[in-house]
Amino acid sequence: MSTDLAAPALAIDELSVEYLRGGTATTPVREVSLTVAAGECLGVVGESGSGKSQIFLAAMDLLAANAHASGSVRFFGRELLAAPRSVLDAVRGSKLAMVFQDPLSALTPHLKIGVQMAELLVCHRATSWREADAAALAMLRKVGIADPWRRLGQYPHELSGGMRQRVLIGMSLLCEPDLLIADEPTTALDVTVQAQVLELLRAMRRDSCLGIVLISHDFGLVAGLADRIVVLYAGRVVESAPAAQLFACPRHPYTAALMQCSPALTGFAQERMPTLAGQPPNPADRFDGCAFAPRCSNATPRCRVERPLLETVGAAAQLACHNPMST
Amino acid sequence: MSGIWRDTARRLRSNRLALGAAGFILGIALLSIVGPLVDANRFDSLDWSNIAVAPGAQHGHWLGTDRLGRDMLVRTLDGTRISLLIGMIAASMSLVVGVAYGAIAGFAGGGIDRWMMRLVEIMSGLPLIFFVILLTVLFGRGLFLLLSSIGAIGWLTMARIVRGQTLSVRRREFIEAAVAGGAGPARIIFKHVVPNVIGPVIVYAMLTVPQMILFESFLSFLGLGIQEPHASLGTLIADGAGEMEAAPWILLVPGGLLALLLLSFNLFGDCLRDALGSDGS
Amino acid sequence: MGMRTIRYFLGRFGGAAATLFAIVTISFFLMRLAPGGPFDEEQNLPADAMANLKARYGFDQPLWNQYGRYLAALARGDFGPSYRYRDVTVTELIGQGLPVSATLGAIAIALALCVGVALGTAAALRQDSLADHGAMVLAVAGIAIPSFVLLPFLDLIFGIHLHWLPVAGWERGSAPHLLLPVLVLCLPPLATIARLTRAGMLDVMRSPYVRTAFAKGLPLSTVILRHAMRPALVPVAGYLVPAVAAIMTGSLVVESIAGLPGIGRYLVQGALNRDYTLVLGMVIVYSTFLIGMGLLVDLLYAWLDPRIRFRP
C-alpha cells in the first residue's frame, strides 16, 4: 500500500481494544474515532483509565499479547492494524515515533545512550555507526543536553530524569518522523523540567512541521501546544474541538469539570482545589447510558438509559452529550 | 493458615498431572512394601535353574532374573523400598537439622545470624557429593554415615527457608509476649517459632525426598552406598549396566522404575509449587 | 571500574582463598584423624617394614609437622604419592586425567548454554504453544532422569543394538566416543538453563525498554539479541556455578560407565580403593575449580548489568 500524503497523518476509525484474562474481558478503548492532520498538534486528554494511551499503543502494535484490537488505524492512508511486521517496522521509529511516560524504565539499562540512539539510523537509514553517532551527537545538542559527547558514552542510570526524557525525545526525532506521539512526556518530571520539555517540543514543531499527539491528564499541559483537543472518558471520545474554542467554551460537563481541576488553567487564586467527585469507571464494566452520568451535574434520566452518540457540532467540533453545558 | 492448605489441596486435586504423579508414587511405594511379602521369591534367594532368564510367566519370574538367579521383580521392589526409606529418612534428618539451624539463626539475628548464613552460603557453593565421597573413604560405608552425609546435603536450603520465615515471624506480638513472660530462647524457638514456620518447610521437605533418593542412588551406583546383600535401586542399576549386552532387563527394570519415580516426584513438586505459588506464599 | 569495584573483587578473592584453605585444612585433618590408616590392608608386612612404609609417607612425624609439609607441597603443586599406585604420584594422575575431564566438561557446558538458551528463547517467543509446553515437559524429564540410568540406556540402544556408537573408551577424544557421554552430561543443566532462559525472556519482553525498542521499529532479532538477551540471562549466570558442579558430579558416573580416563574415574577408583591422597587431591582440584568459577561468574554479572559495576 502506498503512502497517501494528502491523507491525514493518522486516521483512527472505530478502534476498540479488548483484553481477555481468565474469563473476564476489559475494554479500555471503545469505538474511538479521531483524526490527526499532517503537521497538526492534537491534545488527547483524559483521566487514567480513560484509554488514552491504549489507543496509540494499539496504533503502533505495542499492546500486550492478550489484547485484541479491532477497527482501523491508517497512517497517511496505510493501514496499520494487523499489518505484517515488515510494514510496521518500516513505519515505526522512522515515520511514526512514540515517547513514553517513564524515562527511567524506557531506556535499555545495559546499553550506552549512543548505541540506543545510533541504532535507529543504522537500522532505518543504513548509515554507518560512525555517521549515526555524529547525528546522535548533533541531536543531543539540539535537545539541549550539555556535554553531549560524554553523555553518548554513558548509561541511562547515569543521567537525570529530565536528561533521559530529552534523550528519548531526541531519539524519536532522529529519523525525522512525520508524527510524534508523546504519552505523558512530563508526568515523571519535576515542574521546571516539565516547562523545558514542553518548550523543546514547541521548538521541534517550529523547525520541522512535525505533527504531535500530546497525551495527558492535565489540560494545563496541553494548553500551550495543541491546535485541537480530544477529550476521552471511559474509553470513548466525549468531546473534540479546536483548542481555543474548547478552552473558551467547553460543552461537555466532563470537559468543564476537568478544566476546573487544572490549577494552571484556573489560576492558583482559588482557596480550595475543586475535585471531580466519584471515580472513573472500571474498564471491565459495561453500562447502559452515558458512562459519565453518575458523576455528571447535568445528568438527566435519559442520560442513564441512552448512550449519547458522538455528533458533529458546528464546523470543527464533536460532542457526545444529551445535555451539554450552555454556551 | 489452614485456608492456604485447603486451597492448595483443592487446586492439586483438580490437576490431573499432579494426581497421576502422586498416585504413581503411592502405588509403587505400596507395592514395594507388600510385594516382597507376598511373592514366593525372596530378594536374596538364588534360583540356579533360572539364571539370567528374560521376563516371562513360564518360570514364575515376571521380570526375569539376574546373573545369580535372583528374581528381578522382588529385588527391584525391595530396592525401591530401600531407596524410598533412605530418601525419607535422609529428608527428615535434613529437615530437623535445617529447621533447628535456621530457627536459631533467624531468632538470634545480628552477627550470629550473619556468620551462620555465611557458612550456609559457602557450603552451598561446593559440590558436597565430593565431600560425602571423602567421608565414605575415611569412615567406611555404614548405613548411619550414609544417611547423615546425604542429609547433610539437603539441610542447607531448608535452613535458608526457615531463617527467612523466622525473621518475619520474630517481630510478631506473641513472640514479644513470650519474651516478656520470661521464657528462655530455646523454649520460644521450639514452642512458638517452629510451629508457625513449619508450613513451607514441610512442602520443601517433600520436594527434598527425590533429591535424597537421587544422591543415594548415585552413591550406590558407584559402589559407595548400600552394601551387599541389600540393594537399592542404584546398586541394581550398576549391576544391570554391567550385564547390558546379554541381559538388558537387569538394567531396564530398576532403571526405568527409578526414572519414572523421579519424574513423578519432580512433576508433583512442580505442580505443588504452582498450586502454592499462585497464592503468593 | 572504580576503586570500589576493585576492592569488592579483592574481597571476594580473599574469601575464596580462605574457603579453599579451610577445605584443605579440614580435609587434611579428617584424613589423619580417620579411624584406621591407609595401610590397614597391608596385614602381611613385618613390623619394621611397616615402620619404614610409614616413615616414607611421613606418618612418623608430629601432626602439625605433617600439615606444614602438606601445605608446602601443595603450594608446589605436589599432591603427594598415591597410596595404592605406589609408583605414581597424585599429581601425575591429575595431569593425565584433567585434560580428558576438562574436554568433556567444557563441551558439555558449552552445549548446555547454547542449546539451552536457544530453546528457552524459542519457547518464550512461542509462549503457550504446543512447542512451548512440549519443550518444558522435556526439560523436566532432562532434570529428573539420572545420568547413570540414561547413559547405559542410550548405550544399549545406540551402542549394542544399533551399533552406531562405541560403548566405552576414549580413543584420544574421537567424536563418536565422546558423543553419548557429553550428551548425557549436558542434559540436566541444559534443561534447567532452558527453563531459566524462558522465564527470564518472558519477563524481559514485557519490560518498558523492550517496548521502546519495538516502537523504534527495530527488527525482532535486533530487539532480542541487543536489548533483551543480556538481562534475560542474569538468572542463567546465577546458575552457572551449580551447572558446572552438576557436570562435575555427573562426570564421576559418566566417566566410570564409559571408561573415560578422566579425574572423575580416578576419584571413584580411589574411593573404592580407599586411596586417601588421591581422593583428597581430586577433591581439592574440583573445589579450586568451582571456587574459581564463582569468581568468574561475579565478573560476568558485572558485564551483564552495568549498574552492578558501580554499586557492587
mmCIF file of N, CA, C and O in Angstrom, chain B residues 122 125-127 129-131 133-141 214-215 217-218 221-224 234 237 241 244-245 248 251-252 254-256 258-259 262-263 266-267 270 273, chain C residues 19 23 27 30-31 34-35 140-141 144-146 148-149 152-153 155-156 160 167 195 241 245 248-249 252-253 256-257 267-268 271-272 274-276 279-280 283 286-287 290-291:
data_model
loop_
_atom_site.group_PDB
_atom_site.id
_atom_site.type_symbol
_atom_site.label_atom_id
_atom_site.label_comp_id
_atom_site.label_asym_id
_atom_site.label_seq_id
_atom_site.Cartn_x
_atom_site.Cartn_y
_atom_site.Cartn_z
ATOM 1 N N ILE B 122 28.688 -20.623 51.894
ATOM 2 C CA ILE B 122 29.922 -21.257 51.426
ATOM 3 C C ILE B 122 29.665 -22.722 51.104
ATOM 4 O O ILE B 122 30.048 -23.222 50.046
ATOM 5 N N GLY B 125 27.972 -23.505 47.897
ATOM 6 C CA GLY B 125 28.703 -23.333 46.652
ATOM 7 C C GLY B 125 29.554 -24.535 46.288
ATOM 8 O O GLY B 125 30.034 -24.639 45.171
ATOM 9 N N LEU B 126 29.742 -25.451 47.238
ATOM 10 C CA LEU B 126 30.661 -26.550 46.979
ATOM 11 C C LEU B 126 29.921 -27.812 46.545
ATOM 12 O O LEU B 126 28.792 -28.030 46.957
ATOM 13 N N PRO B 127 30.553 -28.613 45.746
ATOM 14 C CA PRO B 127 29.911 -29.872 45.357
ATOM 15 C C PRO B 127 30.033 -30.869 46.499
ATOM 16 O O PRO B 127 31.046 -31.557 46.632
ATOM 17 N N ILE B 129 28.814 -33.652 47.158
ATOM 18 C CA ILE B 129 28.986 -35.066 46.840
ATOM 19 C C ILE B 129 30.437 -35.473 47.040
ATOM 20 O O ILE B 129 30.721 -36.555 47.554
ATOM 21 N N PHE B 130 31.332 -34.600 46.662
ATOM 22 C CA PHE B 130 32.743 -34.947 46.777
ATOM 23 C C PHE B 130 33.147 -35.143 48.216
ATOM 24 O O PHE B 130 33.957 -36.025 48.537
ATOM 25 N N PHE B 131 32.571 -34.318 49.080
ATOM 26 C CA PHE B 131 32.919 -34.469 50.492
ATOM 27 C C PHE B 131 32.275 -35.700 51.083
ATOM 28 O O PHE B 131 32.848 -36.347 51.955
ATOM 29 N N ILE B 133 31.853 -38.409 49.412
ATOM 30 C CA ILE B 133 32.746 -39.470 48.961
ATOM 31 C C ILE B 133 33.984 -39.530 49.844
ATOM 32 O O ILE B 133 34.417 -40.610 50.267
ATOM 33 N N LEU B 134 34.531 -38.365 50.150
ATOM 34 C CA LEU B 134 35.697 -38.326 51.029
ATOM 35 C C LEU B 134 35.371 -38.977 52.371
ATOM 36 O O LEU B 134 36.150 -39.768 52.906
ATOM 37 N N LEU B 135 34.186 -38.664 52.899
ATOM 38 C CA LEU B 135 33.808 -39.236 54.180
ATOM 39 C C LEU B 135 33.655 -40.756 54.106
ATOM 40 O O LEU B 135 34.065 -41.471 55.022
ATOM 41 N N THR B 136 33.080 -41.248 53.019
ATOM 42 C CA THR B 136 32.937 -42.698 52.928
ATOM 43 C C THR B 136 34.291 -43.374 52.799
ATOM 44 O O THR B 136 34.493 -44.478 53.286
ATOM 45 N N VAL B 137 35.213 -42.677 52.150
ATOM 46 C CA VAL B 137 36.561 -43.242 52.055
ATOM 47 C C VAL B 137 37.181 -43.342 53.445
ATOM 48 O O VAL B 137 37.811 -44.328 53.808
ATOM 49 N N LEU B 138 36.998 -42.291 54.231
ATOM 50 C CA LEU B 138 37.674 -42.229 55.516
ATOM 51 C C LEU B 138 36.984 -43.054 56.599
ATOM 52 O O LEU B 138 37.631 -43.680 57.414
ATOM 53 N N PHE B 139 35.671 -42.997 56.607
ATOM 54 C CA PHE B 139 34.973 -43.564 57.753
ATOM 55 C C PHE B 139 34.143 -44.782 57.406
ATOM 56 O O PHE B 139 33.328 -45.213 58.197
ATOM 57 N N GLY B 140 34.358 -45.349 56.246
ATOM 58 C CA GLY B 140 33.629 -46.561 55.942
ATOM 59 C C GLY B 140 32.248 -46.281 55.400
ATOM 60 O O GLY B 140 31.851 -45.146 55.200
ATOM 61 N N ARG B 141 31.514 -47.354 55.160
ATOM 62 C CA ARG B 141 30.255 -47.182 54.442
ATOM 63 C C ARG B 141 29.058 -47.638 55.232
ATOM 64 O O ARG B 141 28.137 -48.213 54.691
ATOM 65 N N LEU B 214 17.977 -39.563 44.767
ATOM 66 C CA LEU B 214 18.941 -39.440 43.681
ATOM 67 C C LEU B 214 20.370 -39.547 44.194
ATOM 68 O O LEU B 214 21.190 -40.280 43.649
ATOM 69 N N PHE B 215 20.675 -38.836 45.269
ATOM 70 C CA PHE B 215 22.028 -38.898 45.815
ATOM 71 C C PHE B 215 22.390 -40.304 46.247
ATOM 72 O O PHE B 215 23.483 -40.795 46.013
ATOM 73 N N SER B 217 21.100 -43.121 45.232
ATOM 74 C CA SER B 217 21.274 -43.996 44.076
ATOM 75 C C SER B 217 22.612 -43.746 43.416
ATOM 76 O O SER B 217 23.285 -44.676 42.970
ATOM 77 N N PHE B 218 22.972 -42.483 43.330
ATOM 78 C CA PHE B 218 24.252 -42.101 42.748
ATOM 79 C C PHE B 218 25.395 -42.789 43.477
ATOM 80 O O PHE B 218 26.256 -43.432 42.869
ATOM 81 N N PHE B 221 25.294 -46.525 43.051
ATOM 82 C CA PHE B 221 25.735 -46.899 41.713
ATOM 83 C C PHE B 221 27.247 -46.985 41.653
ATOM 84 O O PHE B 221 27.814 -47.899 41.052
ATOM 85 N N LEU B 222 27.904 -46.031 42.266
ATOM 86 C CA LEU B 222 29.361 -46.017 42.222
ATOM 87 C C LEU B 222 29.964 -47.066 43.139
ATOM 88 O O LEU B 222 31.163 -47.296 43.126
ATOM 89 N N GLY B 223 29.114 -47.665 43.961
ATOM 90 C CA GLY B 223 29.618 -48.693 44.854
ATOM 91 C C GLY B 223 29.937 -48.165 46.241
ATOM 92 O O GLY B 223 30.517 -48.871 47.059
ATOM 93 N N LEU B 224 29.557 -46.932 46.503
ATOM 94 C CA LEU B 224 29.912 -46.337 47.778
ATOM 95 C C LEU B 224 28.729 -46.253 48.729
ATOM 96 O O LEU B 224 28.815 -45.663 49.785
ATOM 97 N N GLY B 234 19.983 -47.918 43.030
ATOM 98 C CA GLY B 234 21.275 -47.546 42.453
ATOM 99 C C GLY B 234 22.161 -48.753 42.237
ATOM 100 O O GLY B 234 22.783 -48.913 41.183
ATOM 101 N N ILE B 237 20.949 -50.868 39.373
ATOM 102 C CA ILE B 237 21.254 -50.284 38.067
ATOM 103 C C ILE B 237 22.711 -50.533 37.717
ATOM 104 O O ILE B 237 23.046 -50.829 36.565
ATOM 105 N N ALA B 241 23.997 -52.370 34.446
ATOM 106 C CA ALA B 241 24.857 -51.755 33.437
ATOM 107 C C ALA B 241 25.950 -52.702 33.006
ATOM 108 O O ALA B 241 26.395 -52.684 31.860
ATOM 109 N N MET B 244 24.539 -55.395 30.383
ATOM 110 C CA MET B 244 23.701 -54.797 29.345
ATOM 111 C C MET B 244 23.579 -55.622 28.077
ATOM 112 O O MET B 244 22.514 -55.745 27.507
ATOM 113 N N GLU B 245 24.694 -56.139 27.618
ATOM 114 C CA GLU B 245 24.659 -56.804 26.314
ATOM 115 C C GLU B 245 23.822 -58.063 26.333
ATOM 116 O O GLU B 245 23.020 -58.305 25.446
ATOM 117 N N PRO B 248 19.582 -57.267 29.038
ATOM 118 C CA PRO B 248 19.240 -55.853 29.236
ATOM 119 C C PRO B 248 18.181 -55.606 30.287
ATOM 120 O O PRO B 248 18.136 -54.536 30.877
ATOM 121 N N LEU B 251 19.083 -54.166 33.675
ATOM 122 C CA LEU B 251 19.247 -52.721 33.763
ATOM 123 C C LEU B 251 17.914 -52.004 33.629
ATOM 124 O O LEU B 251 17.596 -51.096 34.393
ATOM 125 N N LEU B 252 17.108 -52.447 32.658
ATOM 126 C CA LEU B 252 15.925 -51.678 32.300
ATOM 127 C C LEU B 252 14.875 -51.644 33.400
ATOM 128 O O LEU B 252 14.194 -50.635 33.591
ATOM 129 N N PRO B 254 15.065 -51.861 36.967
ATOM 130 C CA PRO B 254 15.274 -50.849 38.015
ATOM 131 C C PRO B 254 15.495 -49.450 37.454
ATOM 132 O O PRO B 254 15.054 -48.454 38.038
ATOM 133 N N GLY B 255 16.174 -49.368 36.308
ATOM 134 C CA GLY B 255 16.445 -48.066 35.712
ATOM 135 C C GLY B 255 15.167 -47.351 35.326
ATOM 136 O O GLY B 255 14.959 -46.172 35.638
ATOM 137 N N GLY B 256 14.293 -48.086 34.646
ATOM 138 C CA GLY B 256 13.025 -47.498 34.252
ATOM 139 C C GLY B 256 12.212 -47.060 35.450
ATOM 140 O O GLY B 256 11.623 -45.973 35.468
ATOM 141 N N LEU B 258 13.266 -46.261 38.500
ATOM 142 C CA LEU B 258 13.855 -45.083 39.141
ATOM 143 C C LEU B 258 13.527 -43.819 38.338
ATOM 144 O O LEU B 258 13.130 -42.800 38.898
ATOM 145 N N ALA B 259 13.687 -43.915 37.016
ATOM 146 C CA ALA B 259 13.411 -42.740 36.185
ATOM 147 C C ALA B 259 11.960 -42.295 36.348
ATOM 148 O O ALA B 259 11.672 -41.107 36.533
ATOM 149 N N LEU B 262 11.391 -40.692 39.864
ATOM 150 C CA LEU B 262 11.939 -39.335 39.982
ATOM 151 C C LEU B 262 11.144 -38.356 39.134
ATOM 152 O O LEU B 262 10.891 -37.219 39.549
ATOM 153 N N LEU B 263 10.732 -38.815 37.958
ATOM 154 C CA LEU B 263 9.921 -37.956 37.106
ATOM 155 C C LEU B 263 8.619 -37.589 37.809
ATOM 156 O O LEU B 263 8.202 -36.427 37.833
ATOM 157 N N ASN B 266 9.256 -35.108 40.574
ATOM 158 C CA ASN B 266 9.533 -33.772 40.059
ATOM 159 C C ASN B 266 8.269 -33.098 39.531
ATOM 160 O O ASN B 266 8.034 -31.917 39.769
ATOM 161 N N LEU B 267 7.447 -33.864 38.784
ATOM 162 C CA LEU B 267 6.224 -33.279 38.252
ATOM 163 C C LEU B 267 5.302 -32.865 39.388
ATOM 164 O O LEU B 267 4.715 -31.780 39.375
ATOM 165 N N ASP B 270 6.595 -29.752 40.964
ATOM 166 C CA ASP B 270 6.292 -28.579 40.151
ATOM 167 C C ASP B 270 4.851 -28.146 40.331
ATOM 168 O O ASP B 270 4.542 -26.965 40.512
ATOM 169 N N ARG B 273 4.354 -26.589 43.706
ATOM 170 C CA ARG B 273 4.891 -25.238 43.747
ATOM 171 C C ARG B 273 3.970 -24.273 43.026
ATOM 172 O O ARG B 273 3.729 -23.168 43.488
ATOM 173 N N THR C 19 38.185 -19.862 51.863
ATOM 174 C CA THR C 19 37.371 -21.071 51.784
ATOM 175 C C THR C 19 38.217 -22.252 51.357
ATOM 176 O O THR C 19 38.146 -23.340 51.956
ATOM 177 N N ILE C 23 38.982 -25.716 53.331
ATOM 178 C CA ILE C 23 38.707 -27.053 52.781
ATOM 179 C C ILE C 23 39.941 -27.943 52.898
ATOM 180 O O ILE C 23 39.867 -29.091 53.358
ATOM 181 N N SER C 27 40.039 -31.180 55.329
ATOM 182 C CA SER C 27 40.222 -32.475 54.685
ATOM 183 C C SER C 27 41.472 -33.158 55.221
ATOM 184 O O SER C 27 41.472 -34.357 55.503
ATOM 185 N N LEU C 30 40.839 -34.410 58.746
ATOM 186 C CA LEU C 30 39.915 -35.542 58.687
ATOM 187 C C LEU C 30 40.671 -36.805 58.310
ATOM 188 O O LEU C 30 40.492 -37.874 58.888
ATOM 189 N N MET C 31 41.512 -36.623 57.292
ATOM 190 C CA MET C 31 42.244 -37.754 56.775
ATOM 191 C C MET C 31 43.143 -38.370 57.842
ATOM 192 O O MET C 31 43.199 -39.581 58.017
ATOM 193 N N ALA C 34 41.083 -40.058 60.768
ATOM 194 C CA ALA C 34 40.132 -41.115 60.462
ATOM 195 C C ALA C 34 40.545 -42.406 61.126
ATOM 196 O O ALA C 34 41.734 -42.687 61.255
ATOM 197 N N PRO C 35 39.561 -43.224 61.495
ATOM 198 C CA PRO C 35 39.924 -44.495 62.129
ATOM 199 C C PRO C 35 40.624 -45.398 61.124
ATOM 200 O O PRO C 35 40.269 -45.469 59.965
ATOM 201 N N VAL C 140 11.715 -31.095 32.140
ATOM 202 C CA VAL C 140 11.542 -31.775 33.424
ATOM 203 C C VAL C 140 12.163 -33.164 33.360
ATOM 204 O O VAL C 140 12.844 -33.604 34.277
ATOM 205 N N ALA C 141 11.926 -33.847 32.235
ATOM 206 C CA ALA C 141 12.498 -35.186 32.084
ATOM 207 C C ALA C 141 14.018 -35.121 32.117
ATOM 208 O O ALA C 141 14.672 -35.949 32.741
ATOM 209 N N ALA C 144 15.033 -34.807 35.665
ATOM 210 C CA ALA C 144 14.680 -35.869 36.594
ATOM 211 C C ALA C 144 15.440 -37.163 36.345
ATOM 212 O O ALA C 144 15.837 -37.834 37.283
ATOM 213 N N ILE C 145 15.640 -37.526 35.084
ATOM 214 C CA ILE C 145 16.224 -38.836 34.810
ATOM 215 C C ILE C 145 17.725 -38.788 35.063
ATOM 216 O O ILE C 145 18.438 -37.993 34.456
ATOM 217 N N PRO C 146 18.225 -39.645 35.946
ATOM 218 C CA PRO C 146 19.630 -39.564 36.322
ATOM 219 C C PRO C 146 20.553 -40.031 35.200
ATOM 220 O O PRO C 146 20.180 -40.865 34.367
ATOM 221 N N PHE C 148 23.122 -41.923 35.340
ATOM 222 C CA PHE C 148 23.541 -43.321 35.369
ATOM 223 C C PHE C 148 22.438 -44.257 34.915
ATOM 224 O O PHE C 148 22.650 -45.450 34.773
ATOM 225 N N VAL C 149 21.245 -43.717 34.701
ATOM 226 C CA VAL C 149 20.200 -44.516 34.062
ATOM 227 C C VAL C 149 20.220 -44.250 32.565
ATOM 228 O O VAL C 149 20.129 -45.162 31.738
ATOM 229 N N PRO C 152 23.583 -45.757 30.328
ATOM 230 C CA PRO C 152 23.516 -47.169 29.942
ATOM 231 C C PRO C 152 22.363 -47.438 28.976
ATOM 232 O O PRO C 152 22.501 -48.232 28.051
ATOM 233 N N PHE C 153 21.251 -46.743 29.188
ATOM 234 C CA PHE C 153 20.099 -46.940 28.319
ATOM 235 C C PHE C 153 20.432 -46.544 26.887
ATOM 236 O O PHE C 153 20.145 -47.274 25.935
ATOM 237 N N ASP C 155 23.410 -46.281 25.641
ATOM 238 C CA ASP C 155 24.415 -47.234 25.175
ATOM 239 C C ASP C 155 23.744 -48.478 24.633
ATOM 240 O O ASP C 155 24.121 -49.021 23.602
ATOM 241 N N LEU C 156 22.723 -48.925 25.350
ATOM 242 C CA LEU C 156 22.001 -50.119 24.944
ATOM 243 C C LEU C 156 21.416 -49.945 23.553
ATOM 244 O O LEU C 156 21.550 -50.799 22.686
ATOM 245 N N ILE C 160 24.709 -51.051 21.442
ATOM 246 C CA ILE C 160 24.613 -52.506 21.365
ATOM 247 C C ILE C 160 23.635 -52.951 20.304
ATOM 248 O O ILE C 160 23.905 -53.864 19.534
ATOM 249 N N VAL C 167 30.614 -48.070 22.844
ATOM 250 C CA VAL C 167 30.046 -48.037 24.182
ATOM 251 C C VAL C 167 31.033 -47.485 25.203
ATOM 252 O O VAL C 167 30.657 -46.838 26.160
ATOM 253 N N ARG C 195 14.785 -23.651 31.022
ATOM 254 C CA ARG C 195 13.680 -23.144 31.827
ATOM 255 C C ARG C 195 13.963 -21.734 32.334
ATOM 256 O O ARG C 195 13.100 -20.857 32.322
ATOM 257 N N VAL C 241 27.465 -21.640 38.166
ATOM 258 C CA VAL C 241 28.283 -22.417 39.096
ATOM 259 C C VAL C 241 27.594 -23.726 39.483
ATOM 260 O O VAL C 241 28.216 -24.797 39.424
ATOM 261 N N ALA C 245 28.989 -27.529 38.752
ATOM 262 C CA ALA C 245 29.032 -28.523 39.824
ATOM 263 C C ALA C 245 28.271 -29.774 39.418
ATOM 264 O O ALA C 245 28.710 -30.901 39.667
ATOM 265 N N MET C 248 30.342 -31.666 36.993
ATOM 266 C CA MET C 248 31.430 -32.367 37.692
ATOM 267 C C MET C 248 30.913 -33.638 38.343
ATOM 268 O O MET C 248 31.527 -34.708 38.248
ATOM 269 N N THR C 249 29.780 -33.509 39.043
ATOM 270 C CA THR C 249 29.203 -34.665 39.706
ATOM 271 C C THR C 249 28.836 -35.728 38.685
ATOM 272 O O THR C 249 29.134 -36.904 38.849
ATOM 273 N N LEU C 252 31.569 -38.082 37.282
ATOM 274 C CA LEU C 252 32.015 -39.245 38.046
ATOM 275 C C LEU C 252 31.376 -40.511 37.489
ATOM 276 O O LEU C 252 32.027 -41.528 37.254
ATOM 277 N N VAL C 253 30.068 -40.411 37.261
ATOM 278 C CA VAL C 253 29.333 -41.564 36.776
ATOM 279 C C VAL C 253 29.629 -41.827 35.307
ATOM 280 O O VAL C 253 29.882 -42.952 34.880
ATOM 281 N N SER C 256 32.989 -43.268 34.608
ATOM 282 C CA SER C 256 33.080 -44.649 35.066
ATOM 283 C C SER C 256 32.382 -45.584 34.106
ATOM 284 O O SER C 256 32.911 -46.629 33.745
ATOM 285 N N ILE C 257 31.192 -45.224 33.688
ATOM 286 C CA ILE C 257 30.442 -46.103 32.788
ATOM 287 C C ILE C 257 31.131 -46.195 31.437
ATOM 288 O O ILE C 257 31.262 -47.272 30.860
ATOM 289 N N LEU C 267 38.839 -40.594 40.738
ATOM 290 C CA LEU C 267 38.272 -40.320 42.058
ATOM 291 C C LEU C 267 37.457 -41.506 42.536
ATOM 292 O O LEU C 267 37.581 -41.946 43.677
ATOM 293 N N VAL C 268 36.617 -42.035 41.657
ATOM 294 C CA VAL C 268 35.781 -43.166 42.050
ATOM 295 C C VAL C 268 36.628 -44.382 42.393
ATOM 296 O O VAL C 268 36.414 -45.034 43.416
ATOM 297 N N ALA C 271 38.166 -43.852 45.657
ATOM 298 C CA ALA C 271 37.236 -44.009 46.761
ATOM 299 C C ALA C 271 37.016 -45.472 47.064
ATOM 300 O O ALA C 271 36.971 -45.890 48.217
ATOM 301 N N LEU C 272 36.876 -46.269 46.013
ATOM 302 C CA LEU C 272 36.655 -47.699 46.222
ATOM 303 C C LEU C 272 37.891 -48.366 46.819
ATOM 304 O O LEU C 272 37.785 -49.314 47.596
ATOM 305 N N ARG C 274 40.042 -46.870 48.738
ATOM 306 C CA ARG C 274 40.434 -46.129 49.937
ATOM 307 C C ARG C 274 41.831 -45.514 49.779
ATOM 308 O O ARG C 274 42.675 -45.598 50.670
ATOM 309 N N ASP C 275 42.051 -44.882 48.638
ATOM 310 C CA ASP C 275 43.325 -44.218 48.364
ATOM 311 C C ASP C 275 43.199 -42.768 48.797
ATOM 312 O O ASP C 275 42.735 -41.904 48.051
ATOM 313 N N TYR C 276 43.632 -42.502 50.030
ATOM 314 C CA TYR C 276 43.357 -41.210 50.658
ATOM 315 C C TYR C 276 43.912 -40.031 49.884
ATOM 316 O O TYR C 276 43.204 -39.072 49.619
ATOM 317 N N VAL C 279 42.020 -39.294 46.614
ATOM 318 C CA VAL C 279 40.705 -38.690 46.792
ATOM 319 C C VAL C 279 40.842 -37.247 47.261
ATOM 320 O O VAL C 279 40.178 -36.334 46.749
ATOM 321 N N LEU C 280 41.743 -37.050 48.227
ATOM 322 C CA LEU C 280 41.931 -35.700 48.738
ATOM 323 C C LEU C 280 42.382 -34.754 47.635
ATOM 324 O O LEU C 280 41.864 -33.641 47.493
ATOM 325 N N VAL C 283 39.510 -33.918 45.340
ATOM 326 C CA VAL C 283 38.555 -33.014 45.960
ATOM 327 C C VAL C 283 39.082 -31.590 45.925
ATOM 328 O O VAL C 283 38.352 -30.633 45.642
ATOM 329 N N TYR C 286 38.805 -30.215 42.301
ATOM 330 C CA TYR C 286 37.434 -29.855 41.974
ATOM 331 C C TYR C 286 36.998 -28.579 42.707
ATOM 332 O O TYR C 286 36.366 -27.697 42.127
ATOM 333 N N SER C 287 37.330 -28.509 44.002
ATOM 334 C CA SER C 287 36.902 -27.339 44.768
ATOM 335 C C SER C 287 37.543 -26.073 44.239
ATOM 336 O O SER C 287 36.886 -25.044 44.097
ATOM 337 N N LEU C 290 35.814 -24.968 41.126
ATOM 338 C CA LEU C 290 34.489 -24.426 41.340
ATOM 339 C C LEU C 290 34.539 -23.038 41.959
ATOM 340 O O LEU C 290 33.800 -22.128 41.571
ATOM 341 N N ILE C 291 35.441 -22.872 42.924
ATOM 342 C CA ILE C 291 35.567 -21.553 43.555
ATOM 343 C C ILE C 291 36.046 -20.534 42.530
ATOM 344 O O ILE C 291 35.561 -19.392 42.485
#
